[in-house]
mmCIF file of N, CA and C in Angstrom:
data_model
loop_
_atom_site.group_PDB
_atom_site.id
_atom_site.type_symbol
_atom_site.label_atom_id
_atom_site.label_comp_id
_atom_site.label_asym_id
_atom_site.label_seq_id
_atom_site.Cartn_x
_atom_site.Cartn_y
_atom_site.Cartn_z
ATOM 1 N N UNK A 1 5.307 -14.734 -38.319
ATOM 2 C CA UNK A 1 4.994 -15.309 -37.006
ATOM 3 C C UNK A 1 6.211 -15.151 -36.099
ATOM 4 N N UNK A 2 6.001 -14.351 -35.137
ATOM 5 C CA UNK A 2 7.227 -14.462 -33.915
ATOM 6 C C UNK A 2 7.372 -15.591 -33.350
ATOM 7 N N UNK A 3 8.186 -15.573 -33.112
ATOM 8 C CA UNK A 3 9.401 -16.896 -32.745
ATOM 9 C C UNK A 3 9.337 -16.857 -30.774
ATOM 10 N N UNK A 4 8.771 -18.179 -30.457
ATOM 11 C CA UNK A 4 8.620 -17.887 -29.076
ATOM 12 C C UNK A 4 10.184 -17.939 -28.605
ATOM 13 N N UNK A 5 9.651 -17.747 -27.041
ATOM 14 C CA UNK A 5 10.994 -17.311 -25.903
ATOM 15 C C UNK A 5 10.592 -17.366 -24.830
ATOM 16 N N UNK A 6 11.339 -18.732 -23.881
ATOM 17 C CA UNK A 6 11.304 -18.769 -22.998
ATOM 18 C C UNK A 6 11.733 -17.614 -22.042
ATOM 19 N N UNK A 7 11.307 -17.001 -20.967
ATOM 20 C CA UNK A 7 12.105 -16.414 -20.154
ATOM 21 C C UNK A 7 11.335 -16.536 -18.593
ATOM 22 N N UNK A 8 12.233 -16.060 -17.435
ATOM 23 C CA UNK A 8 11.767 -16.015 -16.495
ATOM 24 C C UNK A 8 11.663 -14.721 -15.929
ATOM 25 N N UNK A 9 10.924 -14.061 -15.258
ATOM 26 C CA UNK A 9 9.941 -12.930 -14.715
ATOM 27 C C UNK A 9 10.164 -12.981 -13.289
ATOM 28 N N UNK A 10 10.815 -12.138 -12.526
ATOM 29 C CA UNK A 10 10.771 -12.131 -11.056
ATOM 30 C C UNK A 10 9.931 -10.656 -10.807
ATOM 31 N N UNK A 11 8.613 -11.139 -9.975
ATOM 32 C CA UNK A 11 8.260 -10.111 -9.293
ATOM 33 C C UNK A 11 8.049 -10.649 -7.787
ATOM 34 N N UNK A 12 7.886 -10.051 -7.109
ATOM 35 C CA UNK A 12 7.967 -9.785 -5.432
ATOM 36 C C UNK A 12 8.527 -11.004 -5.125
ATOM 37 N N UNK A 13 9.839 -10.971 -5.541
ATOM 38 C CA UNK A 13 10.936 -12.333 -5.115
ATOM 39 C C UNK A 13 10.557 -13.662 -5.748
ATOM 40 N N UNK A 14 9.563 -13.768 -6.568
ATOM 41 C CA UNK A 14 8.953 -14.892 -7.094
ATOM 42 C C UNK A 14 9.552 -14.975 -8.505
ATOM 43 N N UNK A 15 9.940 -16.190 -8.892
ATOM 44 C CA UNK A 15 10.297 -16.149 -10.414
ATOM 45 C C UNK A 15 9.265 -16.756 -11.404
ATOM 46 N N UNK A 16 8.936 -16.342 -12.168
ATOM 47 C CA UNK A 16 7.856 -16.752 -12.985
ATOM 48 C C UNK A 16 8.403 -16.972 -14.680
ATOM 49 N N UNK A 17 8.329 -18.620 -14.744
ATOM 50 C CA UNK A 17 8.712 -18.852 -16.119
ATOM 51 C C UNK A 17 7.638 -18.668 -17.087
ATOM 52 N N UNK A 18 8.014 -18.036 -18.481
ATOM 53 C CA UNK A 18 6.854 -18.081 -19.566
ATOM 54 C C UNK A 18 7.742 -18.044 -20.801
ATOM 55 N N UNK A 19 6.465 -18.440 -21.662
ATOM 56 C CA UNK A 19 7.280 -18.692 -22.832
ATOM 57 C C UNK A 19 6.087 -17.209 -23.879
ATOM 58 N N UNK A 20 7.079 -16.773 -24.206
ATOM 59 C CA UNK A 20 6.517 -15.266 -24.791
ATOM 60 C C UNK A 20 6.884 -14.948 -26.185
ATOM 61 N N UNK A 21 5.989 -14.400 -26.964
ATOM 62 C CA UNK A 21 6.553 -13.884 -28.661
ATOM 63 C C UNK A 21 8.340 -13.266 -27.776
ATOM 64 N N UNK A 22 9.077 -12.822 -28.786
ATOM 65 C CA UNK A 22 10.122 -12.110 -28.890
ATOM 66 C C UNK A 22 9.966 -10.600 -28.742
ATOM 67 N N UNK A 23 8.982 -10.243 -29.396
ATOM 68 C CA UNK A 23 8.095 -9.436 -29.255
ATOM 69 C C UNK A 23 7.968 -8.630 -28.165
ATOM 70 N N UNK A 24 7.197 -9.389 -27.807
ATOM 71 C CA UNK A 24 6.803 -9.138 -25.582
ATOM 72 C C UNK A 24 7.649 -9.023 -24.934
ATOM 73 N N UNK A 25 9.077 -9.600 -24.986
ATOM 74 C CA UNK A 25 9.857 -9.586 -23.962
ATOM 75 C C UNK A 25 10.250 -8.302 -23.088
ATOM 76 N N UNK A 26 10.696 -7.413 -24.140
ATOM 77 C CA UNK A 26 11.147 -6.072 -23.296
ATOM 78 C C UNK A 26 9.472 -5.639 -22.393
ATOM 79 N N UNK A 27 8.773 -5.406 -23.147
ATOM 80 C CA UNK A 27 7.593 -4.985 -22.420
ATOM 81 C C UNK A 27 7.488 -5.625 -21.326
ATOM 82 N N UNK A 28 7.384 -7.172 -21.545
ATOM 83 C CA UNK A 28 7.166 -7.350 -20.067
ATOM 84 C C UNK A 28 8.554 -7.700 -18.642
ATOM 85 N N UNK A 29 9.678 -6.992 -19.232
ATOM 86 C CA UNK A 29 10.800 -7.369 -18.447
ATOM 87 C C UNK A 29 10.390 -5.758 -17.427
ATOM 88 N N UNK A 30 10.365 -4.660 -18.295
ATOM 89 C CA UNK A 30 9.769 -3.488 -18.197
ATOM 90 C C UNK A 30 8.596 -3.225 -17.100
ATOM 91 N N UNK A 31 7.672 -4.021 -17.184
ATOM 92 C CA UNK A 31 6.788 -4.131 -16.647
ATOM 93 C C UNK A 31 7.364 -4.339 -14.915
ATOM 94 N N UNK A 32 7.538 -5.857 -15.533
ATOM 95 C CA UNK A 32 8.172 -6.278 -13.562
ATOM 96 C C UNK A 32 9.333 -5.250 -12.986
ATOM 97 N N UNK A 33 9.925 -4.332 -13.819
ATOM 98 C CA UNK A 33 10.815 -3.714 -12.893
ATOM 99 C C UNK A 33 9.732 -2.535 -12.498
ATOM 100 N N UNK A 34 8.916 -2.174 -13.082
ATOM 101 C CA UNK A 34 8.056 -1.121 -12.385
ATOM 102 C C UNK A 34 7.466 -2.007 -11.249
ATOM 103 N N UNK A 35 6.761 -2.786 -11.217
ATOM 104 C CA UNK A 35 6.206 -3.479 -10.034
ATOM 105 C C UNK A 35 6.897 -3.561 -8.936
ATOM 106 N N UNK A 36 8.206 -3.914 -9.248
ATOM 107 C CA UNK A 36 9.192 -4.089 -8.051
ATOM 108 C C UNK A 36 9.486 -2.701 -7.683
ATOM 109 N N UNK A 37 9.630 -1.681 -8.313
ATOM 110 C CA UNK A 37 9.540 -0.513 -7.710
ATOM 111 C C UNK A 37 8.179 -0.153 -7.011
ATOM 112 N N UNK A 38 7.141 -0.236 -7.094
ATOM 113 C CA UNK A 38 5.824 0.080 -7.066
ATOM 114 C C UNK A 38 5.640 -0.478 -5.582
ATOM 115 N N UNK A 39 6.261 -2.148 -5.748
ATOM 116 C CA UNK A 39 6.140 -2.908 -4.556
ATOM 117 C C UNK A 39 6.708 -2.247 -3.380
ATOM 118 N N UNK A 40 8.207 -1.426 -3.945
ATOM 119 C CA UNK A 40 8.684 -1.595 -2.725
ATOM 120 C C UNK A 40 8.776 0.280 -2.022
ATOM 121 N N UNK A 41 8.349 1.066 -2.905
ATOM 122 C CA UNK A 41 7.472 2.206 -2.599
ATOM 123 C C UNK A 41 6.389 2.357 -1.835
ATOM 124 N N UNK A 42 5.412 1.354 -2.056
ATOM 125 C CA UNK A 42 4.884 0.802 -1.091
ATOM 126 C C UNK A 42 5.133 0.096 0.333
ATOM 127 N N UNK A 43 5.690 -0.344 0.099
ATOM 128 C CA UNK A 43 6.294 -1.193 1.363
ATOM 129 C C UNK A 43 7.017 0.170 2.452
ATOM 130 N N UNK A 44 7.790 1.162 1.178
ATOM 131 C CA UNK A 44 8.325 2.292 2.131
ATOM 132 C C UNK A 44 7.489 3.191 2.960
ATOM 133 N N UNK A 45 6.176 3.041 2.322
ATOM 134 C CA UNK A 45 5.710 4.346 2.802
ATOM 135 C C UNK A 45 4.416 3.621 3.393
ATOM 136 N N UNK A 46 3.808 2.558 3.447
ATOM 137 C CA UNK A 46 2.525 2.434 4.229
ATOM 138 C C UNK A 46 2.663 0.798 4.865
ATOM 139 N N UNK A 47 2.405 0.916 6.081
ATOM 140 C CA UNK A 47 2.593 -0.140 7.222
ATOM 141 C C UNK A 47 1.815 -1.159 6.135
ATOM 142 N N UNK A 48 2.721 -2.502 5.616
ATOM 143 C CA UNK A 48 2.347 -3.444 5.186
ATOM 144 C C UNK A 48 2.415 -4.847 5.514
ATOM 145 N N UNK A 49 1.677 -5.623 5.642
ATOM 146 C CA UNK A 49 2.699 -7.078 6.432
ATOM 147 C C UNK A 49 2.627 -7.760 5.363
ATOM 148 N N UNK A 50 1.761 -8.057 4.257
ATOM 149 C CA UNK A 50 1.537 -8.836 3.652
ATOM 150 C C UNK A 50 1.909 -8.346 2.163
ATOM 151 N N UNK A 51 2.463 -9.147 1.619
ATOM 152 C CA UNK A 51 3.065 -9.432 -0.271
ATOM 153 C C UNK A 51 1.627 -8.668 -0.734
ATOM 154 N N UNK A 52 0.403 -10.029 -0.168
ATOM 155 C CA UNK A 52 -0.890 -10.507 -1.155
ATOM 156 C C UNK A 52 -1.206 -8.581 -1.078
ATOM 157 N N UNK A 53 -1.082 -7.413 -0.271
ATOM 158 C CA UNK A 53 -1.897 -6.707 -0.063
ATOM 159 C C UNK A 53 -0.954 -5.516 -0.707
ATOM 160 N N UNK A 54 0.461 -5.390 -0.670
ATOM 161 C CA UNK A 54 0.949 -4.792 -1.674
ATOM 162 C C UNK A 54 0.928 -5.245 -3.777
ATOM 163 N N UNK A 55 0.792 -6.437 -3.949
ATOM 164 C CA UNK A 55 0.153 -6.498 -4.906
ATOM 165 C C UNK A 55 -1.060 -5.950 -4.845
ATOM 166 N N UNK A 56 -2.242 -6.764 -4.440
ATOM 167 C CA UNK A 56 -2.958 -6.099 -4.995
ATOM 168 C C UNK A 56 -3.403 -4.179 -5.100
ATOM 169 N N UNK A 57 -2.550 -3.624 -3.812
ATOM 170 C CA UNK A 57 -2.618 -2.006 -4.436
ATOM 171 C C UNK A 57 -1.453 -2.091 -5.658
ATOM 172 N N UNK A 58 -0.766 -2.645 -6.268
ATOM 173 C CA UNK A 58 0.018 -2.190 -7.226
ATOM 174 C C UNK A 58 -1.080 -2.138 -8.905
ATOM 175 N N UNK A 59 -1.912 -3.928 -8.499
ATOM 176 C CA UNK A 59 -2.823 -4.186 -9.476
ATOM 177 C C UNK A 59 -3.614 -2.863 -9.588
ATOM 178 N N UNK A 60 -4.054 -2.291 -8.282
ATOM 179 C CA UNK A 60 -5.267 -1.336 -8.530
ATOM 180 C C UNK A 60 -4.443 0.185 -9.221
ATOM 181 N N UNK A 61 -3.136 -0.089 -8.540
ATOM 182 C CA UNK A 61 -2.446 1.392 -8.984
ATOM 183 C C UNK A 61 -2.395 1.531 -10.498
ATOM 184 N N UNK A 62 -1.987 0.006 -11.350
ATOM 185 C CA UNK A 62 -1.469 -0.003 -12.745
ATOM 186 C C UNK A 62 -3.567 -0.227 -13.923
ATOM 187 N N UNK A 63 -4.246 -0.590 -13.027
ATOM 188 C CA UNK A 63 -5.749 -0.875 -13.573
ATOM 189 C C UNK A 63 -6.116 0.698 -13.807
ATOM 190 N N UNK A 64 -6.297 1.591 -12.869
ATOM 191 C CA UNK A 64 -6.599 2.664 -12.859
ATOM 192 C C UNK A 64 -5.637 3.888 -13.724
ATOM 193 N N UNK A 65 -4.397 3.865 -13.841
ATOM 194 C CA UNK A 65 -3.960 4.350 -14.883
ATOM 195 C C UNK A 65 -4.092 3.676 -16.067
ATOM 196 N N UNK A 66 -4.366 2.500 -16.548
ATOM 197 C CA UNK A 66 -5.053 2.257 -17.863
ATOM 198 C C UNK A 66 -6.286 2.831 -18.358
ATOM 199 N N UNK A 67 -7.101 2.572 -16.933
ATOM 200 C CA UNK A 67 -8.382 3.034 -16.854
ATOM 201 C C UNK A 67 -9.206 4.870 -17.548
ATOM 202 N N UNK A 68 -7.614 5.473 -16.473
ATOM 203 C CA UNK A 68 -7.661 6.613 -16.969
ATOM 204 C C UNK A 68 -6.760 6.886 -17.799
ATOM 205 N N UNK A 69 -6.273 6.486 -19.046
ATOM 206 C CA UNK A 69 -5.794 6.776 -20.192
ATOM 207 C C UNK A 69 -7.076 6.720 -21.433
ATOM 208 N N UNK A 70 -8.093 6.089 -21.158
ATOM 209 C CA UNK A 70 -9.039 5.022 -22.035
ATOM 210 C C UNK A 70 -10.170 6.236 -21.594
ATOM 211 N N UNK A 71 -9.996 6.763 -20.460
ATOM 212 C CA UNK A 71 -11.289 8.202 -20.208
ATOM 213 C C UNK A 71 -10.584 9.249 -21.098
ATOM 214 N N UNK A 72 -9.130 9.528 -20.551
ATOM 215 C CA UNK A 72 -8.350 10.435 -21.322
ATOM 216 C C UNK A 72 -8.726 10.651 -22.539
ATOM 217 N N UNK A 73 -8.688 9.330 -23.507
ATOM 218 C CA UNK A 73 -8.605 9.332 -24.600
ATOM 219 C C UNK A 73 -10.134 9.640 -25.336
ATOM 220 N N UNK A 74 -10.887 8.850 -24.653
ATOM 221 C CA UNK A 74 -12.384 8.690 -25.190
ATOM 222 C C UNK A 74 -12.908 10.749 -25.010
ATOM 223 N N UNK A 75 -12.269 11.423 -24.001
ATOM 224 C CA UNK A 75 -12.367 12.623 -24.127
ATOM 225 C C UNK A 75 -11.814 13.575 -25.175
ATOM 226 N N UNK A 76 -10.666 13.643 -25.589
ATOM 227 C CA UNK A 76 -9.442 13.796 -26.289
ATOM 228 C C UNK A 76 -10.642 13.494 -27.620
ATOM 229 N N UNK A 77 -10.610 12.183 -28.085
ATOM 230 C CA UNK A 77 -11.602 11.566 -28.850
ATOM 231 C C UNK A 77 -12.713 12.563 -29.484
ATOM 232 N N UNK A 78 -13.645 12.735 -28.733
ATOM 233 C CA UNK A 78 -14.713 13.631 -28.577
ATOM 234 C C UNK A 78 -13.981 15.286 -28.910
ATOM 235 N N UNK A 79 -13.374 15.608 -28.397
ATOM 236 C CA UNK A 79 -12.903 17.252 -28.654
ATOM 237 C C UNK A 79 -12.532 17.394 -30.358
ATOM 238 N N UNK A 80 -11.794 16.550 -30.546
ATOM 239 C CA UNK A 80 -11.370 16.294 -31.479
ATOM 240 C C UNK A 80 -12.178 16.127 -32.715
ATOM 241 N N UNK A 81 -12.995 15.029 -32.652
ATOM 242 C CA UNK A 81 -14.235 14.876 -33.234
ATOM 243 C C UNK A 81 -15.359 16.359 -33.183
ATOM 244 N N UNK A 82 -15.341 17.280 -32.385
ATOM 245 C CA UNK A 82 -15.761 18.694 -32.518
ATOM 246 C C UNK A 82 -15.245 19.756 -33.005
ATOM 247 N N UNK A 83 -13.699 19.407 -33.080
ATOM 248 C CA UNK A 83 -13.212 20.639 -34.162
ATOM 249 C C UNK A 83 -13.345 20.281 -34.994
ATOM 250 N N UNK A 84 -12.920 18.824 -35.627
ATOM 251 C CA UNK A 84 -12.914 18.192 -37.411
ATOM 252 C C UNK A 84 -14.531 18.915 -37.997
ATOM 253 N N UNK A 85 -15.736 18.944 -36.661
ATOM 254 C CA UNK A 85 -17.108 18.943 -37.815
ATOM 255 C C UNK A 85 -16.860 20.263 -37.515
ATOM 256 N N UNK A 86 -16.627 21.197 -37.292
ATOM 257 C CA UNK A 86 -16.447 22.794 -36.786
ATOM 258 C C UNK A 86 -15.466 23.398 -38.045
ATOM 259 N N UNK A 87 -14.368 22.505 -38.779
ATOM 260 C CA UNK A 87 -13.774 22.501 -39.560
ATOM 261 C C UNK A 87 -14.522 22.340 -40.847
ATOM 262 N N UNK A 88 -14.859 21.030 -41.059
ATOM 263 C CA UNK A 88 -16.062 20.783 -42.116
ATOM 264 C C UNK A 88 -16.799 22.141 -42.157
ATOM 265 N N UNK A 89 -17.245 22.668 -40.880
ATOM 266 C CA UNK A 89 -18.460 23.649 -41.524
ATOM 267 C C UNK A 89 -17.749 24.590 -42.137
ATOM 268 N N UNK A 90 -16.657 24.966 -41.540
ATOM 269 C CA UNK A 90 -15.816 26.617 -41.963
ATOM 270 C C UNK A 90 -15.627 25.646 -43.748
ATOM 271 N N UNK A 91 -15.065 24.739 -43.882
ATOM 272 C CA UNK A 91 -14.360 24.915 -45.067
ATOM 273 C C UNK A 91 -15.902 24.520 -46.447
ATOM 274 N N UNK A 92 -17.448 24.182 -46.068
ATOM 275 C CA UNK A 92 -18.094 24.319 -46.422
ATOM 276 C C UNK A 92 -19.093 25.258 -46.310
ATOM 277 N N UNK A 93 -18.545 25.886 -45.438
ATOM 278 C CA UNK A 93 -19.272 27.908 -45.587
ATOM 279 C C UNK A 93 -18.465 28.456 -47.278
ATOM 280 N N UNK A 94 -16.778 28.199 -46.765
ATOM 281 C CA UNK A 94 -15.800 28.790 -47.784
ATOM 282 C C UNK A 94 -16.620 28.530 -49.491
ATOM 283 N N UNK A 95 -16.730 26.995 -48.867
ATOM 284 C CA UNK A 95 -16.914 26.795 -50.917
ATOM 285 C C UNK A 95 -18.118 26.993 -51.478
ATOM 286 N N UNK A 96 -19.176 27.470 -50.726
ATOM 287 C CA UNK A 96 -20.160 27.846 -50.587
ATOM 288 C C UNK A 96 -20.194 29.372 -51.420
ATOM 289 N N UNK A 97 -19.373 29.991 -50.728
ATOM 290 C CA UNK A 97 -19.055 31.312 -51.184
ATOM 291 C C UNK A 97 -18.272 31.479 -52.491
#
């Protein structure tokens, strides 16, 4: 059982306390420094006034690359799954013979 850990989380100037496995920590220290980059990439490049509206394009930016890792994969998945039975057949033609 991991051993909790307090820590605090600053994203868009906000500090956010949690108490997290030991585990989690790097991941999610990791996390908020991409956001804060994400945030403020945003902020550079498209007329923003509002925090609430650069979050939420960061939410949609980081949803949609999950999103498309999980298509990625489920494709990847499938190809894969067509050589293994393409394989099966060659190596049960072989013993066949």
């Amino acid at each position: 059982m991991d051993e909790k850990l307090k820590i605090k989380i600053s994203i868009a100037d906000r500090v956010y306390p949690l108490t997290v496995d030991m585990s989690q920590e790097e991941g999610l220290r990791s996390a908020s420094k991409k956001i804060d980059v994400m945030i403020k990439q945003f902020e550079e490049n498209y007329a923003v006034r509002d925090k609430q509206d650069v979050l939420a394009m960061c939410a949609l930016q980081f949803a949609s690359q999950a999103e498309q890792k999980q298509i990625d994969n489920a494709i990847n998945g499938e190809e894969t799954m067509e050589r293994i039975n393409k394989l099966n057949s060659l190596l049960d033609q072989y013993l066949e013979d």
